[in-house]
Amino acid sequence: MIFVLCLTFLSILVFHQFYWRRRNLPPGPMPWPLVGNFVSMFYPPPGYGAFNRWTKKYGDIYTFWLGSTPYIMINSYEKMKETFVKDGDTYVAKKPQGFNEEFRGGSYGVIETNGEVWRNHRRFALMNLRDIGLGKDLMQEKILIEVEDMFKDFDSTIGSIEEVDIPLRFYNGVVNVINQATLGYRFDSENYNDFAKLKNLLDFQNEAFNDPIVMIQAFVPALGKLFPNHSIQKILDGFKNDFYGFFNEQIEKNRKKVDFDSEESDNYCEAYLKEQKKREAEGDFESFSNKQLSNMILDLWFAGLVTTTTTISWAIAYFLHNPEVQEKIYEELDRVIGGERLITTSDKNDLPYMNSFINESQRCANIIPINLFHETTKDTTINGWLVKAGTGVIAQISTVMMDEKVFPNPEKFDPTRYIDKETGKFKKIDEVLPFSIGKRQCLGEGLARMELFLFISNFLNRYKIKVGELPSIDKSNETTVTPRKFNGFVTRRYL
């Protein structure tokens, strides 16, 4: 009798798991109880292999299970245009993640919020970033100040017998750009301890989320409970207290010195505080709260710092691994720039190979193995499948950037993909999507593109690099794509 009951229960479980739950969803890899397809992402990590295999087997639409939650994966540029672009409102919502709301203390910020909160604060952020110079000469001037400061730092190491941390110098410059934009000041010798503490926090966060068990606790909490000694909650609590503590302190410093009678603002925090005061005078104490402000600054920091510094470190790593690329870059720089003057965005059209190098670095670095989680806002149809409102959906950009039809031999680092054979000019390839696609495309894209061009081109124009050991470009031992770490020597190219 007991055997019959157990067999019946097992049969019902198998029927429910492997047929009933999947019957109205596009075909995809078989999910396992509790974990879904999550574990398959790590054979090998960080996930490209699994997503590419599934795309070849099931096509550009299939269902991927993250724990017990199904996500419809969109795996081609054409399908992304049909869904996330042409029908953007249907795919604009983010799917809430429990650990993220616990971390933030609710639904705050702009990366993970939806509806009016997301719409109003994204619009306000974009408007005020433009006001303080994004996309204008003013922002370029601020970035070039950091480039020159980076030069002073590198120059001071020339002739030293000790190798220098090359990515760290870029990090210093990029963090100053985003901190000026958000909080109105740059880090210097007087507040270096604040900078060092924040850098350690970000490094710790990168290392913590490279632990597979922490990833399981974040995205498959039912299984994560089996690993109490690897508590993601402890990691997030420490990270939250230190980061929010720093941001809240800076917000209050800004509040004390804001000229509320002036219409102009020189940083995002100041503009926000003025808008907050105006709304509170009208009786609105919710939409521009202090908690929302600290979360907005956190989001802008991550959007403007982590992805940019990670990409720069990978770009320099690819540069070091490819001597023929080095020769072509130096030849173009010598021919077009011909000296140590600062390169500006006005030079961009005259440096097609440099632009190609940066685009190929972004494609090959491919730092988001699985894109952010969205959900449908209403019932819709994808490839003939009826998809209910609230269904998870992901624009899987990492697969698109490895598409063999668009990028033959996609594992190869080849900047010539972007050079028009007839004109010799840079040609844009739409499938390079490092900033995602659709209405939730990265709001810091304009700033990031400017920083990547100005920091990388100026550095490579001024210096040659020598390293004792090449930085690794192997991702198969990491669950996330982390910045490259390497030391070396620099020498001036022009004397």
XYZ file of C-alpha atoms in Angstrom:
495
model
C 0.000 0.000 0.000
C 2.765 2.447 0.976
C 4.672 1.484 -2.176
C 1.606 2.230 -4.313
C 1.083 5.602 -2.614
C 4.738 6.552 -3.104
C 4.639 5.472 -6.747
C 1.426 7.443 -7.287
C 2.896 10.542 -5.642
C 6.079 10.233 -7.707
C 4.057 9.818 -10.906
C 2.002 12.924 -10.108
C 5.177 14.875 -9.319
C 6.838 13.827 -12.572
C 3.680 14.596 -14.574
C 3.357 18.014 -12.945
C 7.045 18.894 -13.240
C 7.783 17.642 -16.723
C 4.490 18.188 -18.518
C 1.736 20.128 -16.774
C 3.757 23.223 -15.806
C 5.362 23.405 -19.248
C 2.364 22.679 -21.477
C 1.538 26.304 -22.340
C 5.112 27.563 -22.668
C 7.584 27.415 -25.576
C 9.711 24.244 -25.505
C 13.029 24.455 -23.710
C 15.505 22.470 -21.620
C 14.006 20.117 -19.053
C 13.818 21.822 -15.624
C 14.801 19.988 -12.460
C 12.793 20.254 -9.238
C 13.727 23.293 -7.113
C 16.619 24.477 -9.309
C 15.010 24.507 -12.744
C 17.798 25.012 -15.329
C 19.945 27.171 -13.059
C 22.710 24.625 -12.459
C 23.115 24.006 -16.214
C 24.357 27.587 -16.599
C 27.601 26.596 -14.878
C 28.655 23.890 -17.352
C 30.756 25.810 -18.142
C 30.264 29.123 -16.360
C 29.383 31.941 -16.673
C 26.466 30.683 -18.817
C 27.184 31.497 -22.460
C 27.658 27.837 -23.357
C 24.280 26.708 -22.027
C 22.359 29.586 -23.612
C 24.084 29.072 -26.960
C 23.369 25.316 -26.875
C 19.722 25.895 -26.083
C 19.372 28.511 -28.812
C 20.775 26.089 -31.389
C 18.461 23.340 -30.180
C 15.199 25.239 -29.575
C 15.558 28.366 -31.699
C 15.351 32.049 -30.868
C 12.466 31.540 -28.398
C 12.533 28.964 -25.598
C 11.659 28.653 -21.898
C 14.347 28.767 -19.214
C 13.479 27.940 -15.597
C 15.177 29.833 -12.792
C 14.197 27.773 -9.779
C 10.436 27.358 -10.062
C 9.958 30.483 -12.205
C 9.797 30.198 -16.025
C 11.324 32.868 -18.269
C 10.797 33.095 -22.000
C 14.195 33.760 -23.533
C 14.410 36.047 -26.577
C 17.637 35.076 -28.329
C 17.826 36.912 -31.655
C 18.062 40.581 -32.524
C 15.051 40.385 -34.842
C 12.845 38.916 -32.103
C 14.099 41.522 -29.637
C 13.043 44.249 -32.057
C 9.603 42.655 -32.424
C 9.122 42.450 -28.667
C 11.241 44.839 -26.584
C 11.361 47.612 -29.218
C 8.213 47.579 -31.380
C 5.993 46.416 -28.506
C 8.064 48.022 -25.754
C 5.227 48.790 -23.323
C 4.385 45.081 -23.061
C 7.938 44.217 -22.000
C 8.893 47.294 -19.986
C 8.235 45.905 -16.493
C 10.931 44.297 -14.355
C 10.131 41.056 -12.553
C 10.578 41.670 -8.807
C 13.304 39.678 -7.077
C 12.783 39.080 -3.375
C 16.410 39.501 -2.303
C 16.612 42.851 -4.096
C 13.555 44.315 -2.363
C 14.863 43.052 0.990
C 18.169 44.752 0.290
C 16.539 48.070 -0.609
C 13.816 47.922 2.023
C 11.077 48.033 -0.610
C 10.639 49.010 -4.242
C 13.085 51.894 -4.734
C 15.535 53.205 -7.294
C 15.212 52.984 -11.058
C 16.791 49.672 -12.061
C 14.234 47.394 -10.403
C 11.115 49.587 -10.064
C 8.063 49.712 -12.340
C 5.161 51.977 -13.273
C 5.100 55.648 -12.351
C 8.029 55.350 -9.917
C 10.314 54.034 -12.654
C 8.938 56.309 -15.374
C 9.151 59.547 -13.350
C 12.583 58.912 -11.872
C 14.149 57.705 -15.103
C 12.867 60.829 -16.852
C 14.096 63.074 -14.028
C 17.536 61.422 -13.991
C 17.990 61.715 -17.759
C 16.845 65.336 -17.753
C 19.217 66.336 -14.979
C 22.181 64.378 -16.319
C 21.713 66.344 -19.540
C 21.498 69.584 -17.560
C 24.844 68.919 -15.878
C 26.526 68.199 -19.177
C 25.844 64.617 -20.331
C 26.407 64.528 -24.078
C 27.848 68.042 -24.065
C 31.322 69.588 -24.005
C 30.987 70.157 -20.251
C 30.921 66.430 -19.490
C 33.805 65.819 -21.868
C 35.824 68.463 -20.031
C 35.147 66.719 -16.710
C 36.228 63.359 -18.122
C 39.389 64.831 -19.671
C 40.340 66.333 -16.305
C 40.285 62.783 -14.943
C 42.268 61.553 -17.949
C 44.978 64.134 -17.241
C 44.968 63.196 -13.559
C 45.381 59.558 -14.594
C 48.336 60.618 -16.768
C 50.027 62.268 -13.777
C 49.569 59.097 -11.787
C 51.003 56.860 -14.508
C 53.861 59.269 -15.282
C 54.926 59.185 -11.646
C 55.484 55.419 -11.943
C 57.732 55.549 -15.018
C 61.208 54.324 -14.122
C 59.981 52.536 -11.006
C 61.131 48.965 -10.450
C 57.713 48.047 -9.065
C 54.796 47.142 -11.328
C 51.673 49.291 -11.057
C 48.028 48.261 -10.847
C 46.897 49.438 -14.294
C 43.101 48.892 -13.993
C 43.074 50.734 -10.640
C 44.187 53.975 -12.338
C 41.213 53.799 -14.693
C 38.929 52.996 -11.770
C 40.057 56.166 -9.980
C 39.120 58.293 -12.979
C 35.740 56.686 -13.674
C 34.658 56.813 -10.020
C 35.446 60.540 -9.929
C 33.298 61.159 -13.006
C 30.239 59.415 -11.554
C 30.725 60.853 -8.062
C 30.875 64.376 -9.460
C 27.742 63.762 -11.518
C 25.780 62.320 -8.591
C 27.190 64.000 -5.471
C 29.149 66.970 -6.780
C 32.739 66.229 -5.762
C 35.727 64.111 -6.717
C 37.907 61.985 -4.462
C 41.316 63.427 -3.583
C 43.939 63.008 -0.870
C 41.618 64.484 1.778
C 38.862 61.926 1.303
C 40.903 59.005 -0.026
C 39.785 56.806 2.883
C 36.169 57.119 1.714
C 37.256 56.076 -1.772
C 39.278 53.122 -0.477
C 36.364 51.907 1.621
C 33.934 52.074 -1.304
C 36.411 50.307 -3.582
C 36.801 47.507 -1.048
C 33.012 47.186 -0.808
C 32.633 46.846 -4.563
C 35.496 44.353 -4.762
C 33.917 42.334 -1.964
C 30.555 42.376 -3.737
C 32.139 41.124 -6.973
C 33.902 38.303 -5.151
C 30.845 37.347 -3.088
C 28.569 37.001 -6.107
C 31.188 34.907 -7.875
C 30.397 32.181 -5.327
C 27.913 29.673 -6.892
C 26.213 29.084 -3.544
C 25.564 32.807 -3.079
C 24.113 32.876 -6.600
C 21.836 29.962 -5.698
C 20.668 31.753 -2.550
C 19.902 34.866 -4.600
C 18.017 33.231 -7.458
C 16.892 29.829 -6.118
C 16.084 30.660 -2.479
C 14.277 27.366 -1.836
C 17.490 25.479 -2.520
C 19.689 28.186 -0.994
C 18.248 27.484 2.448
C 20.243 24.247 2.449
C 23.447 26.312 2.711
C 23.029 28.406 5.892
C 26.770 28.971 6.296
C 26.834 30.951 3.025
C 24.261 33.551 4.019
C 23.532 36.039 1.270
C 21.576 38.013 3.856
C 24.724 38.699 5.889
C 26.555 39.777 2.746
C 23.767 42.091 1.656
C 23.264 43.549 5.135
C 26.914 44.536 5.454
C 27.006 45.880 1.924
C 23.765 47.802 2.463
C 24.743 49.393 5.765
C 28.110 50.629 4.520
C 26.945 51.867 1.128
C 23.744 53.532 2.278
C 25.599 54.967 5.244
C 28.045 56.680 2.893
C 25.368 57.910 0.482
C 23.098 59.224 3.242
C 25.991 61.138 4.789
C 26.785 62.777 1.447
C 23.118 63.570 0.823
C 22.913 65.451 4.120
C 26.091 67.367 3.316
C 24.536 68.395 0.019
C 21.286 69.389 1.724
C 23.128 71.819 4.020
C 24.779 73.684 1.158
C 22.037 73.665 -1.514
C 20.889 77.069 -2.735
C 17.188 76.311 -3.045
C 16.561 79.672 -4.714
C 18.788 78.827 -7.672
C 17.255 76.976 -10.624
C 20.584 75.522 -11.747
C 22.233 72.453 -10.182
C 25.688 71.034 -10.721
C 24.923 67.454 -9.662
C 22.030 65.002 -9.515
C 21.677 65.030 -5.708
C 21.297 68.812 -5.616
C 18.661 68.752 -8.367
C 16.764 65.981 -6.555
C 16.745 67.864 -3.236
C 15.305 70.946 -4.958
C 12.592 68.851 -6.587
C 11.907 67.156 -3.248
C 11.412 70.491 -1.487
C 9.106 71.737 -4.241
C 6.929 68.623 -4.045
C 6.796 68.659 -0.265
C 5.554 72.251 -0.427
C 2.705 70.888 -2.554
C 1.957 68.149 0.010
C 3.765 65.277 -1.743
C 6.113 63.591 0.748
C 6.334 60.202 -1.012
C 7.438 60.431 -4.636
C 10.814 62.086 -3.926
C 11.687 60.551 -0.554
C 15.116 60.341 1.060
C 15.094 56.558 0.654
C 14.394 56.879 -3.044
C 17.261 59.356 -3.378
C 19.836 57.040 -1.766
C 18.652 54.193 -3.994
C 18.790 56.362 -7.108
C 22.382 57.344 -6.333
C 23.200 53.663 -5.760
C 21.713 52.780 -9.167
C 23.465 55.641 -10.953
C 26.739 54.669 -9.306
C 26.466 51.070 -10.449
C 25.280 52.035 -13.926
C 28.111 54.544 -14.263
C 30.952 52.727 -12.536
C 30.881 48.943 -12.398
C 30.112 48.174 -16.048
C 32.471 50.873 -17.360
C 35.482 49.903 -15.241
C 34.913 46.202 -15.930
C 34.774 46.838 -19.683
C 37.924 48.995 -19.661
C 39.880 46.304 -17.810
C 38.790 43.698 -20.375
C 39.634 46.042 -23.266
C 43.204 46.480 -22.027
C 43.453 42.724 -21.475
C 42.374 42.019 -25.067
C 44.823 44.675 -26.264
C 47.686 42.912 -24.467
C 46.702 39.521 -25.868
C 46.653 40.686 -29.518
C 49.927 42.155 -30.856
C 48.442 42.685 -34.337
C 45.673 44.805 -32.786
C 48.306 46.835 -30.927
C 50.122 47.574 -34.189
C 46.956 48.723 -35.971
C 45.889 50.942 -33.081
C 49.307 52.578 -32.810
C 49.486 53.077 -36.585
C 46.100 54.803 -36.650
C 46.924 56.978 -33.640
C 50.270 58.019 -35.114
C 48.684 58.838 -38.456
C 45.633 60.718 -37.152
C 46.736 62.208 -33.810
C 50.501 62.228 -34.262
C 51.440 63.325 -30.780
C 50.407 63.550 -27.143
C 47.579 66.058 -27.470
C 44.355 65.041 -25.761
C 41.995 63.057 -27.950
C 38.410 64.373 -27.860
C 35.103 63.148 -29.210
C 35.664 65.355 -32.280
C 38.379 62.835 -33.275
C 36.032 59.873 -33.075
C 35.056 59.694 -36.743
C 38.716 59.802 -37.744
C 39.604 56.794 -35.567
C 37.543 53.940 -37.051
C 39.875 51.186 -35.816
C 39.839 52.563 -32.265
C 36.031 52.583 -32.327
C 36.074 49.042 -33.696
C 38.456 47.931 -30.949
C 36.169 49.333 -28.234
C 33.058 47.745 -29.782
C 34.774 44.364 -30.085
C 35.965 44.661 -26.471
C 32.380 45.208 -25.342
C 31.146 42.282 -27.432
C 33.810 39.820 -26.285
C 33.808 40.941 -22.647
C 30.045 40.310 -22.744
C 29.808 41.129 -19.055
C 26.126 40.229 -18.570
C 25.850 36.436 -19.132
C 22.122 36.532 -18.333
C 20.255 39.782 -18.851
C 17.934 41.472 -16.361
C 14.563 39.870 -15.631
C 11.462 41.432 -17.196
C 7.819 40.415 -17.168
C 4.952 41.017 -19.563
C 2.528 43.772 -18.562
C -0.398 42.194 -20.434
C -1.377 39.040 -22.303
C 0.545 38.817 -25.565
C 1.694 36.375 -28.227
C 5.292 35.354 -28.923
C 5.938 33.073 -31.894
C 2.340 31.895 -31.749
C 2.461 31.113 -28.039
C -0.081 32.854 -25.826
C 1.871 34.464 -23.002
C -0.005 35.582 -19.906
C 0.575 38.922 -18.174
C 3.271 38.635 -15.504
C 5.265 35.962 -17.346
C 9.034 36.323 -17.019
C 10.850 37.303 -20.205
C 14.531 38.046 -20.896
C 16.230 39.766 -23.833
C 19.274 37.476 -23.872
C 21.866 39.899 -25.279
C 24.867 37.683 -24.511
C 23.619 35.108 -27.032
C 23.007 37.764 -29.684
C 26.576 39.064 -29.278
C 27.874 35.519 -29.892
C 25.639 34.838 -32.915
C 27.770 32.927 -35.451
C 25.670 34.218 -38.355
C 26.541 37.813 -37.505
C 29.989 37.234 -35.977
C 31.787 34.353 -37.724
C 34.146 32.635 -35.299
C 32.561 34.622 -32.432
C 35.172 33.607 -29.850
C 37.871 35.397 -31.836
C 38.732 38.990 -30.937
C 38.565 40.749 -34.310
C 38.013 44.536 -34.528
C 38.010 44.393 -38.346
C 34.393 43.148 -38.151
C 33.362 46.796 -37.854
C 35.462 48.232 -40.698
C 33.631 48.813 -43.969
C 35.742 47.148 -46.653
C 34.916 49.749 -49.293
C 35.188 52.969 -47.307
C 37.501 51.942 -44.461
C 35.113 53.653 -42.058
C 33.552 52.306 -38.887
C 30.248 50.490 -39.431
C 27.770 49.945 -36.635
C 26.599 46.389 -36.011
C 23.174 46.424 -34.370
C 23.710 43.078 -32.653
C 26.334 44.578 -30.339
C 24.046 45.307 -27.386
C 26.142 45.820 -24.231
C 23.619 48.356 -22.885
C 20.620 46.075 -23.540
C 17.631 47.021 -25.676
C 14.192 48.575 -25.401
C 12.699 51.036 -22.947
C 14.831 49.764 -20.061
C 18.080 50.273 -21.955
C 20.860 51.520 -19.643
C 20.242 55.198 -18.814
C 23.982 55.767 -18.396
C 24.801 54.603 -21.932
C 25.777 58.045 -23.250
C 28.160 58.703 -20.372
C 29.663 55.204 -20.555
C 30.334 55.450 -24.293
C 32.064 58.803 -23.852
C 34.189 57.488 -20.980
C 35.202 54.330 -22.829
C 36.374 56.309 -25.848
C 38.175 59.100 -23.981
C 39.899 56.971 -21.333
C 40.979 54.125 -23.635
C 42.038 56.149 -26.676
C 44.005 58.703 -24.658
C 45.747 56.029 -22.589
C 46.776 53.969 -25.620
C 47.930 57.077 -27.469
C 50.218 58.135 -24.609
C 51.638 54.842 -23.326
C 53.045 51.471 -24.204
C 52.381 48.681 -21.709
C 54.574 45.820 -20.594
C 53.314 43.079 -18.294
C 55.202 40.150 -16.858
C 52.152 37.891 -17.102
C 49.218 38.435 -19.428
C 45.867 38.928 -17.654
C 43.525 35.990 -17.978
C 40.708 36.268 -20.516
C 39.303 32.871 -19.533
C 35.845 33.135 -17.955
C 35.226 29.423 -17.411
C 36.166 29.515 -13.720
C 33.870 32.432 -12.796
C 30.127 32.535 -12.280
C 30.077 36.261 -13.117
C 32.241 38.396 -15.400
C 34.532 40.337 -13.085
C 37.116 43.063 -13.831
C 40.548 41.890 -14.933
C 43.337 42.439 -12.413
C 46.921 42.825 -13.596
C 50.073 44.812 -12.957
C 52.658 46.128 -15.381
C 54.915 48.950 -16.473
C 54.060 51.882 -18.732
C 56.380 53.991 -20.876
C 55.624 57.097 -22.914
C 55.177 56.575 -26.651
C 56.341 60.063 -27.535
C 59.449 61.575 -25.961
